[in-house]
Amino acid sequence: MNNPLHDGFGRKINYLRLSVTDRCDLRCTYCMSEKMDFLPRDQILSLEECMLIARTFVGLGVDKIRLTGGEPLVRRGLPGLVARIRELDGLRELALTSNGSQLAQYSVALAQAGLSRINISLDSLDPAVYRRITRGGELDRVLAGIDAALAAFGSARVKLNTVMLQGVNHQELPSLLRFALERRVDISFIEQMPMGETGFSHASSFYSSSDAQAQLMQRHQLIPSLESSGGPARYWRIPGCESRVGFISPHTHNFCSSCNRVRVSARGELFTCLGSEGMADLMPAVRAGDEAGLHDLIRQALAAKPQEHRFDLSQPKNTIMRFMSRTGG
Ligand code: SAM
Ligand code: SF4
């Protein structure tokens, strides 16, 4: 690799989020609508095509891949894909984002396949609230999944993610933080982004990182830290605790200047910015096995990567019409 990927603003791009499915066993209100039209299977990247994408990006200097979705664990053969991607020369880290519902079953296989780390989404510790947010999810399954992931990976390689929702789970942020501290895992609190027509008001349930920090500081001493996990979270430390407390604040603290990532959807679309509708369709080149064509498409798309996103909650319609589950969160 003699010419690592950079975008038109000189940012080095070394992180790919690869969506292995648009399907999911949950329907979180901020992510999906109640009734979703999923892609026909023949329009979704095959495992072989996922491999080609991963190999191409790693060949271009990407050293971190996160598998996501939809829910990546509803994709059959995921541990096998993990084992194959892990073998790629030059890949430093292979991570997964999961809703945790199937981690009781798959954690050991994923650890054996060489997965580096797991982020698990957990928005509530109250079964009824969890069911409401996820439109039917069972909290017990996720808690069992978290236990299994901790046993298979150890606390340093597991992280929790919580999307903050005013009037839905915002009162629970201290309990969620305590849950993370007790298990010595990092937790990131995420500001909701207005993505897709989910039938749920993103604007009226928006809860900001600064509100969350003020709330948590009533019980804990939060000390800002300069640590980074290579993502958009800004971290805080609590004296005497191993867990880091992250805040991902796409509205209030734009992290675009250090953006190092791109996303490929399950349909082979390359999105260079979460907050922009622009994409490059990699599928024709993927299906033709045209690696040189893929290189060209990727470099052209990166040259046009937007400088920053702008989410506007004051608009009556969401600025970004595609669902988060389609892009790959
Ligand atoms: N199904 C997996 C999960 O839930 O972890 C992976 C895919 S999901 C799209 C990835 C992450 O995006 C999750 O942590 C989820 O909470 C987050 N997410 C989804 N929609 C979002 C939104 N509108 N704003 C902020 N985060 C969102
Ligand atoms: Fe599924 Fe994850 Fe979206 Fe929830 S956030 S609906 S678990 S893809």
Coordinates of C-alpha atoms and ligand atoms in Angstrom, one line a residue:
M1 CA 0.0 0.0 0.0
N2 CA 1.9 3.1 -1.2
N3 CA -0.9 5.7 -1.3
P4 CA -3.1 5.7 1.8
L5 CA -6.6 7.0 1.4
H6 CA -7.2 10.7 2.0
D7 CA -10.2 12.8 1.3
G8 CA -10.4 16.2 -0.4
F9 CA -9.7 17.9 3.0
G10 CA -6.6 16.0 3.7
R11 CA -8.2 13.7 6.3
K12 CA -6.7 10.2 6.4
I13 CA -9.4 7.6 6.0
N14 CA -8.5 4.3 7.8
Y15 CA -11.8 3.1 9.2
L16 CA -14.6 1.3 7.3
R17 CA -18.0 0.4 8.7
L18 CA -19.4 -2.4 6.7
S19 CA -23.0 -3.2 6.9
V20 CA -23.6 -6.9 6.5
T21 CA -27.4 -6.7 6.5
D22 CA -30.2 -4.2 6.5
R23 CA -32.4 -6.6 8.6
C24 CA -32.9 -6.6 12.3
D25 CA -34.7 -8.5 15.0
L26 CA -35.7 -5.2 16.7
R27 CA -37.3 -2.0 15.4
C28 CA -35.9 0.8 17.5
T29 CA -38.1 3.8 17.3
Y30 CA -35.2 6.2 16.4
C31 CA -33.7 3.9 13.8
M32 CA -36.5 2.0 11.9
S33 CA -40.2 2.4 11.1
E34 CA -42.6 -0.2 12.5
K35 CA -43.1 -1.7 9.1
M36 CA -39.9 -1.9 7.1
D37 CA -39.3 -3.0 3.5
F38 CA -36.1 -4.9 3.5
L39 CA -34.0 -5.4 0.5
P40 CA -34.4 -8.6 -1.6
R41 CA -31.7 -11.0 -0.7
D42 CA -30.1 -10.9 -4.2
Q43 CA -29.5 -7.1 -3.8
I44 CA -27.5 -7.7 -0.6
L45 CA -23.7 -8.2 -0.6
S46 CA -22.9 -11.9 -0.4
L47 CA -20.3 -12.9 2.1
E48 CA -17.8 -13.3 -0.7
E49 CA -18.6 -9.7 -1.8
C50 CA -18.3 -8.5 1.8
M51 CA -14.8 -10.1 1.7
L52 CA -13.9 -8.3 -1.6
I53 CA -15.0 -4.9 -0.1
A54 CA -13.0 -5.6 3.1
R55 CA -9.9 -6.7 1.1
T56 CA -10.1 -3.7 -1.2
F57 CA -10.3 -1.2 1.6
V58 CA -7.6 -2.9 3.6
G59 CA -5.4 -2.9 0.5
L60 CA -6.0 0.9 0.3
G61 CA -4.8 1.4 3.9
V62 CA -7.9 0.9 6.0
D63 CA -6.7 -0.8 9.3
K64 CA -10.0 -0.8 11.2
I65 CA -13.3 -2.4 10.2
R66 CA -16.5 -2.5 12.1
L67 CA -19.2 -4.9 11.0
T68 CA -22.7 -3.4 11.5
G69 CA -26.2 -3.4 10.1
G70 CA -29.1 -3.8 10.7
E71 CA -28.3 -6.4 13.3
P72 CA -25.1 -8.1 12.0
L73 CA -25.9 -11.3 14.0
V74 CA -29.0 -12.0 11.9
R75 CA -26.7 -12.5 9.0
R76 CA -26.0 -16.2 8.7
G77 CA -22.3 -17.1 8.7
L78 CA -21.1 -14.0 10.5
P79 CA -18.4 -15.8 12.7
G80 CA -17.0 -17.3 9.5
L81 CA -16.8 -13.9 7.8
V82 CA -15.1 -12.5 10.9
A83 CA -12.5 -15.2 10.8
R84 CA -11.8 -14.5 7.1
I85 CA -11.6 -10.7 7.4
R86 CA -9.4 -11.1 10.5
E87 CA -6.8 -12.8 8.2
L88 CA -6.3 -9.7 6.0
D89 CA -2.8 -8.4 6.2
G90 CA -2.7 -4.9 7.5
L91 CA -5.9 -5.0 9.5
R92 CA -5.3 -3.9 13.0
E93 CA -8.8 -4.1 14.5
L94 CA -12.0 -5.8 13.6
A95 CA -15.0 -4.7 15.7
L96 CA -18.8 -5.4 15.7
T97 CA -21.8 -3.3 16.8
S98 CA -24.7 -5.4 18.0
N99 CA -28.0 -5.0 19.8
G100 CA -26.9 -7.9 22.0
S101 CA -30.0 -10.0 21.5
Q102 CA -28.1 -13.0 20.1
L103 CA -24.7 -12.6 21.9
A104 CA -25.5 -15.3 24.4
Q105 CA -25.4 -17.7 21.5
Y106 CA -22.6 -16.1 19.4
S107 CA -20.0 -14.5 21.8
V108 CA -17.7 -17.5 22.1
A109 CA -17.7 -18.2 18.3
L110 CA -17.0 -14.5 17.6
A111 CA -14.1 -14.4 20.1
Q112 CA -12.7 -17.6 18.6
A113 CA -13.0 -16.1 15.1
G114 CA -10.7 -13.3 16.2
L115 CA -13.1 -10.4 16.7
S116 CA -11.2 -7.6 18.5
R117 CA -14.1 -5.8 20.3
I118 CA -17.9 -5.5 20.6
N119 CA -20.1 -2.5 21.1
I120 CA -23.5 -3.4 22.5
S121 CA -26.5 -1.1 22.4
L122 CA -28.4 -0.8 25.6
D123 CA -30.9 2.1 26.0
S124 CA -32.8 1.0 29.1
L125 CA -32.6 -1.3 32.1
D126 CA -36.4 -1.2 32.5
P127 CA -38.0 -4.1 30.6
A128 CA -41.1 -2.1 29.7
V129 CA -39.1 0.9 28.5
Y130 CA -36.7 -1.3 26.6
R131 CA -39.6 -3.1 24.9
R132 CA -41.1 0.3 24.0
I133 CA -37.9 1.7 22.5
T134 CA -37.1 -1.4 20.5
R135 CA -40.8 -2.1 19.7
G136 CA -40.8 -5.6 21.3
G137 CA -37.3 -6.4 22.4
E138 CA -36.6 -8.5 25.5
L139 CA -34.2 -6.9 27.9
D140 CA -33.3 -10.2 29.5
R141 CA -31.9 -11.5 26.2
V142 CA -29.6 -8.4 25.9
L143 CA -28.5 -8.7 29.5
A144 CA -27.6 -12.4 28.9
G145 CA -25.8 -11.3 25.8
I146 CA -23.8 -8.7 27.7
D147 CA -22.8 -11.3 30.3
A148 CA -21.7 -13.7 27.5
A149 CA -19.7 -11.0 25.7
L150 CA -18.0 -10.0 29.0
A151 CA -17.1 -13.7 29.6
A152 CA -15.8 -14.2 26.1
F153 CA -14.0 -10.9 25.5
G154 CA -13.3 -9.4 28.9
S155 CA -14.5 -6.0 30.0
A156 CA -11.8 -4.0 28.2
R157 CA -13.0 -5.2 24.8
V158 CA -16.8 -4.6 25.4
K159 CA -18.4 -1.2 25.2
L160 CA -22.0 -0.1 25.8
N161 CA -23.8 2.5 23.6
T162 CA -26.9 4.4 24.8
V163 CA -29.0 6.7 22.6
M164 CA -30.3 9.4 24.8
L165 CA -34.1 10.1 24.5
Q166 CA -35.8 12.9 26.4
G167 CA -38.8 11.7 28.3
V168 CA -38.1 8.1 27.4
N169 CA -34.8 7.0 29.0
H170 CA -33.1 10.2 30.0
Q171 CA -34.0 9.6 33.7
E172 CA -32.2 6.3 33.5
L173 CA -28.8 7.6 32.4
P174 CA -27.4 7.4 36.0
S175 CA -28.5 3.8 36.3
L176 CA -27.0 2.9 32.9
L177 CA -23.8 4.5 34.0
R178 CA -23.8 2.6 37.2
F179 CA -24.4 -0.6 35.3
A180 CA -21.3 0.1 33.2
L181 CA -19.2 1.1 36.2
E182 CA -20.1 -2.1 38.0
R183 CA -19.0 -4.2 35.0
R184 CA -15.9 -2.0 34.3
V185 CA -16.9 -1.4 30.7
D186 CA -16.9 1.9 28.8
I187 CA -20.2 3.5 28.0
S188 CA -21.0 6.1 25.4
F189 CA -24.1 8.3 25.4
I190 CA -25.2 9.2 21.9
E191 CA -27.2 12.2 20.8
Q192 CA -30.0 11.1 18.6
M193 CA -29.7 12.0 14.9
P194 CA -32.7 12.7 12.7
M195 CA -32.4 9.8 10.2
G196 CA -35.2 8.3 8.2
E197 CA -39.0 8.6 8.6
T198 CA -39.3 6.3 11.6
G199 CA -42.7 7.5 12.7
F200 CA -41.1 8.8 15.9
S201 CA -40.3 12.5 16.6
H202 CA -36.5 12.8 16.8
A203 CA -36.8 16.5 17.6
S204 CA -39.2 16.2 20.6
S205 CA -37.1 13.4 22.2
F206 CA -33.7 15.0 21.6
Y207 CA -31.6 15.1 24.7
S208 CA -28.2 16.7 24.5
S209 CA -24.8 15.6 25.8
S210 CA -24.5 18.8 27.9
D211 CA -27.8 18.0 29.6
A212 CA -26.6 14.5 30.3
Q213 CA -23.3 15.7 31.6
A214 CA -25.0 18.1 34.0
Q215 CA -27.3 15.3 35.1
L216 CA -24.5 12.8 35.7
M217 CA -22.3 15.4 37.5
Q218 CA -24.9 15.6 40.2
R219 CA -23.7 12.1 41.3
H220 CA -20.2 11.7 39.9
Q221 CA -17.1 13.8 39.4
L222 CA -16.6 13.7 35.6
I223 CA -13.2 14.8 34.4
P224 CA -12.6 15.5 30.7
S225 CA -10.0 13.2 29.2
L226 CA -8.0 13.6 26.0
E227 CA -8.3 9.8 25.3
S228 CA -9.7 8.7 22.0
S229 CA -10.9 5.3 20.8
G230 CA -10.5 6.4 17.1
G231 CA -14.2 7.3 16.9
P232 CA -16.3 10.4 17.5
A233 CA -16.7 10.0 21.3
R234 CA -15.2 12.5 23.7
Y235 CA -14.3 10.8 26.9
W236 CA -14.6 11.6 30.6
R237 CA -13.2 9.8 33.6
I238 CA -14.6 9.2 37.0
P239 CA -11.9 9.1 39.7
G240 CA -11.4 5.5 41.0
C241 CA -13.4 3.9 38.1
E242 CA -12.0 1.9 35.2
S243 CA -14.8 2.7 32.8
R244 CA -14.6 5.7 30.4
V245 CA -17.7 7.7 29.9
G246 CA -18.1 8.8 26.3
F247 CA -20.4 11.4 24.7
I248 CA -21.1 11.3 21.0
S249 CA -22.5 14.7 20.1
P250 CA -23.2 15.1 16.4
H251 CA -25.3 18.2 17.1
T252 CA -23.5 20.0 19.9
H253 CA -19.9 19.1 19.3
N254 CA -19.3 18.4 15.7
F255 CA -16.5 15.8 15.2
C256 CA -16.2 16.2 11.5
S257 CA -12.7 17.7 11.4
S258 CA -11.2 14.4 12.7
C259 CA -13.5 12.1 10.7
N260 CA -11.5 9.1 9.5
R261 CA -14.4 6.8 8.4
V262 CA -16.6 5.7 5.5
R263 CA -19.6 3.4 5.4
V264 CA -20.6 0.7 3.0
S265 CA -24.2 -0.4 3.1
A266 CA -25.5 -3.9 2.7
R267 CA -26.4 -2.9 -0.8
G268 CA -22.8 -1.9 -1.7
E269 CA -23.4 1.8 -1.5
L270 CA -20.4 3.8 -0.3
F271 CA -21.5 6.7 2.0
T272 CA -18.7 9.0 2.9
C273 CA -20.7 11.0 5.3
L274 CA -23.6 10.0 7.7
G275 CA -25.2 13.4 7.3
S276 CA -25.3 13.5 3.5
E277 CA -27.4 11.7 0.9
G278 CA -24.5 11.4 -1.5
M279 CA -23.2 7.9 -2.2
A280 CA -21.2 5.9 -4.8
D281 CA -22.6 2.6 -6.0
L282 CA -19.9 0.0 -5.6
M283 CA -22.2 -2.9 -6.5
P284 CA -21.6 -3.1 -10.3
A285 CA -17.8 -3.1 -9.8
V286 CA -18.2 -5.6 -7.0
R287 CA -20.4 -8.0 -9.0
A288 CA -18.0 -7.7 -11.9
G289 CA -15.0 -8.5 -9.6
D290 CA -13.4 -5.3 -10.9
E291 CA -10.9 -4.4 -8.2
A292 CA -9.3 -1.6 -10.3
G293 CA -12.7 -0.1 -10.9
L294 CA -13.5 -0.3 -7.2
H295 CA -10.2 1.6 -6.3
D296 CA -11.2 4.3 -8.8
L297 CA -14.7 4.6 -7.4
I298 CA -13.5 4.8 -3.8
R299 CA -10.9 7.4 -4.5
Q300 CA -13.4 9.5 -6.5
A301 CA -16.0 9.3 -3.7
L302 CA -13.4 10.3 -1.1
A303 CA -12.4 13.3 -3.1
A304 CA -16.0 14.5 -2.8
K305 CA -16.5 13.6 0.9
P306 CA -18.3 16.5 2.5
Q307 CA -16.4 18.7 5.0
E308 CA -19.0 18.3 7.7
H309 CA -22.6 17.2 8.4
R310 CA -25.4 19.5 9.5
F311 CA -28.4 18.0 11.3
D312 CA -31.3 20.4 11.7
L313 CA -34.0 19.3 14.2
S314 CA -36.0 22.4 13.5
Q315 CA -37.1 21.2 10.1
P316 CA -40.5 19.5 9.8
K317 CA -38.9 16.6 7.9
N318 CA -35.7 14.9 8.7
T319 CA -32.7 16.1 6.7
I320 CA -31.5 12.6 5.9
M321 CA -34.3 10.4 4.6
R322 CA -32.5 7.0 4.7
F323 CA -32.8 4.9 7.8
M324 CA -29.8 4.5 10.1
S325 CA -30.2 0.7 9.7
R326 CA -29.7 1.1 5.9
T327 CA -26.5 3.1 6.2
G328 CA -25.0 1.0 9.0
G329 CA -24.6 2.9 12.2
Ligands
SAM1 N1 -28.2 -3.3 15.4 C1 -27.0 -2.9 15.9 C2 -27.1 -2.1 17.2 O1 -28.3 -1.6 17.4 O2 -26.2 -1.9 17.9 C3 -26.0 -2.2 14.9 C4 -26.7 -1.2 14.0 S1 -27.3 0.2 14.8 C5 -27.9 1.1 13.3 C6 -25.8 1.0 15.3 C7 -25.9 2.1 16.3 O3 -26.6 3.2 15.8 C8 -26.7 1.7 17.6 O4 -25.9 2.0 18.7 C9 -27.9 2.5 17.5 O5 -28.4 2.8 18.8 C10 -27.4 3.7 16.8 N2 -28.5 4.5 16.1 C11 -29.5 4.1 15.3 N3 -30.3 5.1 14.9 C12 -29.8 6.2 15.5 C13 -30.2 7.6 15.5 N4 -31.2 8.0 14.8 N5 -29.4 8.5 16.1 C14 -28.3 8.0 16.9 N6 -27.9 6.8 16.9 C15 -28.6 5.8 16.3
SF4_2 FE1 -32.0 -2.8 14.9 FE2 -29.8 -1.6 15.8 FE3 -31.6 -0.2 14.4 FE4 -32.2 -1.0 16.8 S1 -30.6 0.4 16.3 S2 -33.5 -1.2 15.0 S3 -31.2 -2.9 16.9 S4 -30.4 -1.9 13.6

